[in-house]
XYZ file of N, CA, C and O in Angstrom:
488
model
N 32.737 -14.015 7.066
C 32.341 -14.862 5.967
C 33.598 -15.558 5.080
O 35.061 -14.847 5.099
N 34.018 -16.652 4.410
C 35.083 -17.719 4.256
C 35.239 -16.963 2.910
O 35.229 -15.896 2.194
N 36.995 -16.312 2.990
C 37.786 -16.030 1.607
C 38.200 -16.482 0.731
O 38.371 -16.304 0.095
N 37.333 -17.956 0.455
C 37.807 -18.970 -0.637
C 37.382 -18.556 -1.334
O 36.153 -18.948 -2.019
N 37.997 -17.540 -2.873
C 37.713 -16.833 -3.555
C 37.073 -18.135 -4.938
O 36.759 -17.904 -6.094
N 37.701 -19.326 -4.694
C 37.515 -20.271 -5.537
C 35.582 -21.315 -5.397
O 35.316 -21.775 -6.492
N 35.146 -21.155 -4.158
C 33.816 -21.002 -4.055
C 32.724 -20.680 -5.455
O 32.854 -19.732 -5.714
N 31.969 -21.481 -5.724
C 30.452 -21.137 -6.333
C 29.904 -19.973 -6.119
O 29.560 -19.975 -5.222
N 30.147 -19.054 -7.334
C 29.274 -17.732 -6.581
C 28.306 -17.870 -5.903
O 27.591 -17.269 -5.029
N 27.558 -18.789 -6.802
C 26.194 -19.207 -6.437
C 25.771 -19.628 -4.781
O 25.398 -18.993 -4.397
N 26.965 -20.231 -4.895
C 27.060 -21.089 -2.665
C 27.541 -19.915 -2.207
O 26.628 -19.214 -1.285
N 28.188 -18.509 -2.581
C 28.093 -17.657 -1.672
C 27.172 -16.481 -1.679
O 27.184 -16.020 -0.636
N 26.556 -16.557 -2.750
C 25.253 -15.593 -2.681
C 24.219 -16.260 -1.717
O 23.739 -15.495 -0.467
N 23.617 -17.770 -1.615
C 23.493 -17.966 -0.599
C 23.337 -17.818 0.707
O 23.050 -17.671 1.427
N 24.672 -17.937 1.224
C 25.300 -17.761 2.235
C 25.379 -16.645 3.004
O 24.588 -16.168 4.071
N 25.352 -15.191 1.492
C 24.905 -13.956 2.195
C 23.508 -14.356 2.389
O 22.545 -13.203 3.263
N 22.524 -14.758 1.248
C 21.260 -14.218 1.321
C 20.355 -14.729 2.359
O 19.440 -14.116 2.802
N 20.336 -15.950 2.371
C 19.904 -16.636 3.476
C 20.334 -17.022 5.233
O 19.305 -16.895 5.734
N 21.525 -16.025 4.989
C 21.244 -15.585 6.585
C 20.735 -14.270 7.168
O 20.673 -14.155 8.424
N 19.715 -13.863 6.352
C 18.926 -12.671 6.252
C 17.397 -13.041 6.803
O 17.245 -14.201 6.765
N 17.156 -12.105 8.111
C 15.392 -12.771 8.609
C 14.967 -13.276 7.474
O 14.074 -12.534 6.387
N 14.199 -14.692 7.405
C 13.588 -14.918 6.671
C 13.439 -15.268 5.511
O 12.313 -15.168 4.784
N 13.966 -14.830 5.359
C 14.948 -14.987 3.728
C 15.238 -16.456 3.077
O 15.077 -17.373 3.443
N 14.886 -16.727 1.966
C 14.042 -18.138 1.460
C 14.585 -17.654 -0.727
O 14.778 -16.651 -0.917
N 15.020 -18.798 -1.213
C 15.641 -19.234 -2.210
C 14.050 -19.695 -3.340
O 13.423 -20.289 -2.429
N 13.963 -18.625 -4.372
C 13.194 -18.977 -5.135
C 13.622 -19.310 -6.880
O 15.259 -19.289 -6.825
N 12.907 -18.563 -7.533
C 13.389 -19.059 -8.936
C 12.743 -17.488 -9.163
O 10.922 -17.756 -9.091
N 13.119 -16.449 -10.322
C 12.531 -15.780 -11.080
C 12.969 -15.831 -12.368
O 14.307 -15.552 -12.732
N 12.494 -15.931 -13.370
C 12.262 -16.389 -14.746
C 13.200 -17.207 -15.230
O 14.425 -17.302 -15.642
N 13.122 -18.656 -14.002
C 14.245 -19.310 -15.005
C 15.667 -19.294 -13.863
O 16.353 -19.942 -14.410
N 16.107 -18.124 -12.871
C 17.342 -17.913 -12.518
C 16.714 -17.883 -10.785
O 15.975 -17.904 -10.378
N 17.579 -18.339 -10.107
C 17.812 -18.727 -8.794
C 17.640 -16.970 -7.997
O 18.231 -16.372 -8.719
N 16.651 -16.942 -7.268
C 16.086 -15.862 -6.611
C 16.296 -15.497 -5.187
O 15.916 -16.688 -4.882
N 16.368 -15.058 -4.725
C 16.314 -14.916 -3.068
C 15.488 -14.087 -3.081
O 15.400 -12.397 -3.252
N 14.623 -14.503 -1.765
C 13.639 -13.849 -1.659
C 13.021 -13.509 -0.367
O 13.487 -14.159 1.044
N 12.236 -12.582 0.323
C 11.715 -12.107 2.055
C 10.269 -12.116 2.014
O 9.739 -11.028 0.988
N 9.344 -13.332 2.149
C 8.119 -12.966 2.002
C 7.549 -12.807 0.487
O 6.762 -12.004 0.438
N 8.220 -13.761 -0.125
C 8.151 -13.290 -1.850
C 8.444 -12.444 -1.896
O 7.862 -12.209 -3.823
N 9.223 -11.516 -1.936
C 9.230 -10.281 -2.347
C 11.147 -10.292 -2.943
O 11.553 -10.176 -1.992
N 11.582 -10.142 -4.276
C 12.601 -10.633 -4.416
C 13.656 -9.568 -3.971
O 13.009 -8.380 -4.279
N 14.965 -9.660 -3.786
C 16.140 -8.633 -3.362
C 17.003 -9.103 -4.334
O 17.716 -8.266 -4.444
N 17.232 -10.249 -4.442
C 18.805 -10.641 -5.309
C 18.208 -12.129 -6.502
O 17.114 -12.516 -6.075
N 18.555 -11.933 -7.694
C 18.374 -12.929 -8.624
C 19.727 -13.166 -9.118
O 20.948 -12.203 -9.409
N 20.514 -14.420 -9.048
C 22.015 -14.851 -9.693
C 21.484 -15.250 -11.185
O 20.398 -16.059 -12.087
N 21.801 -14.266 -12.069
C 22.089 -14.474 -13.572
C 23.162 -14.665 -13.815
O 23.999 -14.721 -13.663
N 23.102 -15.111 -15.332
C 23.917 -15.170 -16.426
C 23.933 -14.510 -17.472
O 23.616 -14.798 -18.742
N 24.424 -13.081 -17.128
C 23.770 -11.914 -18.270
C 25.691 -11.638 -19.203
O 24.985 -11.976 -20.222
N 26.832 -11.479 -18.116
C 27.728 -11.524 -18.967
C 28.869 -12.601 -18.493
O 29.545 -12.004 -17.970
N 28.569 -13.537 -18.028
C 28.715 -14.261 -16.942
C 28.070 -14.678 -15.558
O 27.028 -14.130 -15.635
N 28.738 -15.108 -14.740
C 28.026 -15.395 -13.092
C 27.866 -13.915 -12.840
O 28.869 -12.731 -13.007
N 26.237 -13.600 -12.852
C 26.255 -11.982 -11.960
C 25.298 -11.871 -11.005
O 23.923 -13.397 -11.248
N 24.965 -11.527 -10.314
C 23.717 -11.000 -9.459
C 23.373 -9.679 -9.579
O 23.661 -8.745 -9.811
N 21.727 -9.848 -9.467
C 21.464 -8.362 -9.896
C 20.698 -8.199 -7.917
O 19.787 -8.832 -7.633
N 20.776 -6.631 -7.661
C 20.699 -6.495 -6.335
C 19.278 -5.479 -6.756
O 19.006 -4.441 -7.213
N 18.016 -6.151 -5.424
C 17.219 -4.525 -5.417
C 18.075 -3.163 -4.689
O 18.712 -3.565 -4.293
N 17.959 -2.201 -5.502
C 18.410 -1.062 -5.029
C 17.908 0.684 -5.901
O 16.331 0.040 -6.247
N 18.081 1.292 -5.001
C 17.611 2.393 -5.659
C 18.050 3.147 -6.791
O 19.436 3.011 -7.469
N 17.238 3.905 -6.998
C 18.100 4.978 -8.679
C 19.778 5.440 -8.429
O 20.415 5.289 -9.564
N 19.500 6.079 -7.325
C 21.072 6.751 -6.606
C 22.454 5.757 -6.454
O 22.732 6.394 -7.125
N 21.562 4.587 -6.166
C 22.776 4.013 -5.510
C 23.370 3.440 -6.819
O 24.166 3.011 -7.079
N 22.371 3.297 -7.883
C 22.726 2.421 -8.882
C 23.664 3.010 -9.787
O 24.262 2.910 -9.811
N 23.074 4.276 -10.011
C 23.780 5.255 -10.650
C 25.750 5.586 -10.135
O 26.712 5.816 -10.352
N 25.401 5.829 -8.692
C 27.090 6.050 -8.015
C 27.846 4.702 -8.249
O 28.897 4.753 -8.284
N 27.324 3.746 -7.985
C 28.008 2.379 -7.883
C 28.176 2.448 -9.277
O 29.527 1.717 -9.999
N 27.829 2.444 -10.910
C 27.854 2.639 -11.815
C 29.209 3.387 -11.930
O 30.536 3.494 -12.681
N 29.062 4.600 -11.880
C 30.032 5.880 -12.205
C 31.111 5.572 -11.271
O 32.051 5.586 -11.767
N 31.586 4.728 -10.006
C 32.497 4.406 -9.155
C 33.396 2.559 -10.106
O 34.270 3.451 -9.995
N 32.478 2.006 -10.674
C 32.859 1.239 -10.948
C 32.650 0.571 -12.113
O 31.471 -0.645 -11.772
N 32.684 1.246 -13.624
C 31.700 0.189 -14.224
C 32.149 -0.925 -15.026
O 31.722 -1.749 -15.774
N 33.028 -1.516 -15.052
C 33.573 -2.804 -14.651
C 33.371 -3.986 -14.129
O 33.140 -5.042 -14.754
N 32.756 -3.423 -12.717
C 32.483 -4.386 -12.110
C 30.769 -4.140 -12.220
O 29.821 -5.442 -11.877
N 30.350 -3.122 -12.087
C 28.586 -2.349 -11.944
C 28.006 -2.420 -12.757
O 28.800 -2.195 -14.173
N 26.415 -3.128 -13.600
C 26.376 -2.434 -14.777
C 24.585 -2.346 -14.044
O 23.920 -2.984 -13.323
N 23.945 -1.873 -14.928
C 22.377 -1.669 -14.868
C 21.972 -2.743 -15.802
O 21.855 -3.314 -17.341
N 21.254 -4.156 -14.970
C 20.798 -5.140 -15.674
C 19.205 -4.544 -16.761
O 18.839 -4.125 -16.254
N 19.057 -5.857 -17.469
C 17.996 -5.754 -18.788
C 16.928 -5.715 -17.536
O 17.337 -6.721 -16.356
N 15.781 -5.154 -17.831
C 14.064 -5.429 -17.511
C 14.544 -4.458 -15.803
O 13.449 -3.980 -16.206
N 15.299 -5.164 -15.183
C 15.302 -4.548 -13.902
C 16.085 -3.008 -13.523
O 15.580 -2.275 -12.471
N 16.966 -2.894 -14.205
C 18.053 -1.977 -14.409
C 16.498 -0.550 -14.285
O 17.073 0.404 -13.748
N 15.964 -0.262 -15.003
C 15.107 0.468 -14.736
C 14.389 0.738 -13.540
O 14.008 2.504 -13.377
N 14.773 0.078 -12.753
C 13.645 0.251 -11.434
C 14.560 0.022 -10.292
O 14.306 0.585 -9.442
N 16.098 0.675 -10.952
C 17.005 1.038 -10.027
C 17.676 -0.366 -9.295
O 18.867 0.086 -8.676
N 17.937 -1.279 -9.815
C 18.614 -2.805 -9.802
C 19.524 -2.409 -9.784
O 19.871 -1.902 -10.777
N 20.734 -2.786 -9.635
C 22.236 -2.692 -10.120
C 22.684 -4.274 -10.089
O 22.412 -5.607 -9.558
N 23.463 -5.034 -11.200
C 24.282 -5.671 -11.387
C 25.699 -5.926 -11.268
O 26.208 -4.605 -10.995
N 25.743 -7.053 -10.535
C 27.442 -6.908 -9.918
C 28.026 -8.627 -11.114
O 27.545 -9.240 -10.497
N 28.861 -8.214 -11.627
C 29.888 -9.321 -11.881
C 30.636 -9.824 -10.972
O 31.071 -9.360 -10.529
N 30.303 -11.302 -10.986
C 30.677 -12.040 -9.847
C 32.180 -12.980 -10.686
O 32.744 -13.626 -9.548
N 32.555 -12.853 -12.047
C 33.699 -13.641 -12.433
C 34.275 -12.509 -12.330
O 35.939 -12.782 -13.508
N 34.720 -11.656 -11.912
C 35.577 -10.229 -11.591
C 36.458 -10.244 -10.614
O 36.585 -9.045 -9.971
N 36.743 -11.164 -9.571
C 37.165 -11.180 -8.003
C 36.541 -10.155 -6.989
O 36.944 -8.796 -6.941
N 35.339 -10.443 -7.225
C 34.044 -9.508 -6.204
C 34.194 -9.037 -5.042
O 34.944 -10.195 -4.387
N 34.124 -7.898 -4.175
C 34.255 -8.020 -3.338
C 33.149 -7.995 -2.762
O 31.935 -7.706 -2.224
N 33.866 -9.767 -1.761
C 32.398 -10.249 -1.118
C 31.912 -9.280 -0.031
O 30.675 -9.483 0.256
N 32.276 -8.474 0.971
C 32.397 -7.865 2.039
C 31.037 -6.642 1.486
O 29.854 -6.756 1.706
N 31.453 -6.134 0.367
C 30.878 -4.842 -0.344
C 29.401 -5.748 -1.100
O 28.109 -5.307 -0.595
N 29.629 -7.046 -1.875
C 28.340 -7.382 -2.417
C 27.194 -7.806 -1.124
O 26.154 -7.787 -1.028
N 28.094 -8.512 0.505
C 26.683 -8.705 1.090
C 26.346 -7.662 1.816
O 24.989 -7.540 2.094
N 26.998 -6.156 1.578
C 26.452 -5.264 1.895
C 25.408 -4.649 1.020
O 24.187 -4.307 1.937
N 25.218 -5.117 0.056
C 24.915 -4.330 -0.860
C 23.611 -5.406 -1.412
O 22.079 -4.902 -1.061
N 23.042 -6.556 -0.645
C 22.858 -8.036 -0.621
C 22.040 -7.385 0.837
O 20.852 -7.377 0.526
N 22.100 -6.738 2.324
C 21.489 -6.241 2.634
C 20.523 -4.950 2.614
O 18.965 -4.755 3.313
N 21.318 -3.958 2.181
C 20.372 -2.943 1.662
C 19.361 -3.659 0.810
O 18.089 -3.186 0.653
N 19.006 -4.361 0.029
C 18.378 -4.860 -1.483
C 16.755 -5.368 -0.414
O 16.354 -4.919 -0.689
N 17.418 -6.460 0.751
C 16.513 -6.749 1.365
C 15.862 -5.544 2.396
O 14.733 -5.837 2.156
N 16.739 -4.959 2.425
C 15.615 -3.964 3.517
C 14.494 -3.435 2.665
O 13.609 -3.257 3.069
N 14.848 -2.823 1.556
C 14.034 -2.227 0.496
C 12.814 -3.446 -0.468
O 12.001 -2.725 0.327
N 13.317 -4.582 0.002
C 12.086 -5.405 0.136
C 11.536 -6.064 1.480
O 10.088 -6.001 0.752
N 12.369 -6.161 2.263
C 11.606 -6.400 3.519
C 10.230 -5.673 3.841
O 10.245 -4.752 4.403
N 9.593 -6.372 4.620
C 8.569 -4.974 5.256
C 9.251 -4.500 6.645
O 10.461 -5.319 7.086
N 8.798 -3.419 6.941
C 9.694 -2.804 8.117
C 9.702 -3.153 9.022
O 11.245 -3.336 9.687
N 9.098 -3.991 10.058
C 9.375 -4.918 11.018
C 10.556 -5.877 10.747
O 11.151 -5.830 11.738
N 10.505 -6.256 9.392
C 11.316 -7.831 9.476
C 12.433 -7.108 9.513
O 14.009 -7.851 10.056
N 12.945 -6.406 8.336
C 13.528 -5.075 8.711
C 14.578 -4.453 9.408
O 15.791 -5.058 9.408
N 13.825 -4.492 10.041
C 14.213 -3.216 11.827
C 14.784 -4.872 12.176
O 15.664 -4.645 13.298
N 14.994 -6.031 12.119
C 15.476 -6.856 13.063
C 16.967 -6.955 12.646
O 18.063 -7.241 13.489
N 17.187 -6.488 11.910
C 18.610 -6.360 11.169
C 19.651 -5.530 12.073
O 20.834 -5.306 12.257
N 18.853 -4.343 12.364
C 19.357 -3.060 13.442
C 19.246 -3.681 15.238
O 20.066 -3.267 15.653
N 18.736 -4.771 15.557
C 18.949 -5.613 16.410
C 20.157 -6.291 17.071
O 21.087 -6.186 16.088
N 20.769 -5.850 18.104
C 21.667 -6.880 18.876
C 22.144 -8.017 18.476
O 21.072 -8.393 19.079
N 23.050 -8.676 18.402
C 23.302 -9.744 17.999
C 23.596 -10.328 19.160
O 23.510 -10.002 20.236
N 22.789 -12.132 19.458
C 22.609 -12.357 21.199
C 24.079 -12.811 21.361
O 25.119 -13.091 20.486
């Protein structure tokens, strides 16, 4: 992944999300969102600056927030469902965000489609 930190966070999200099988961009409550078969796994929001809200489990959300509450947060509306928010204006570690997006994708995607992530690359 490109290490140019000056790129727009939404561009970087697109790069990460749209590389996943059958992922596409849509809109969720007026925000760019990323979906797999119309199931949302990430939303680009402007909560307290540019953020991404990522589908997660309640356990993962709690662990991330406990590990770094300046970077991770419980987003409004979706936080009670386990989603985790990540501030994108605080020098985010894009490799870690890409991993979180991939895990969010796995939670949203049908099992057979998610299994494609485990196939060896050509």
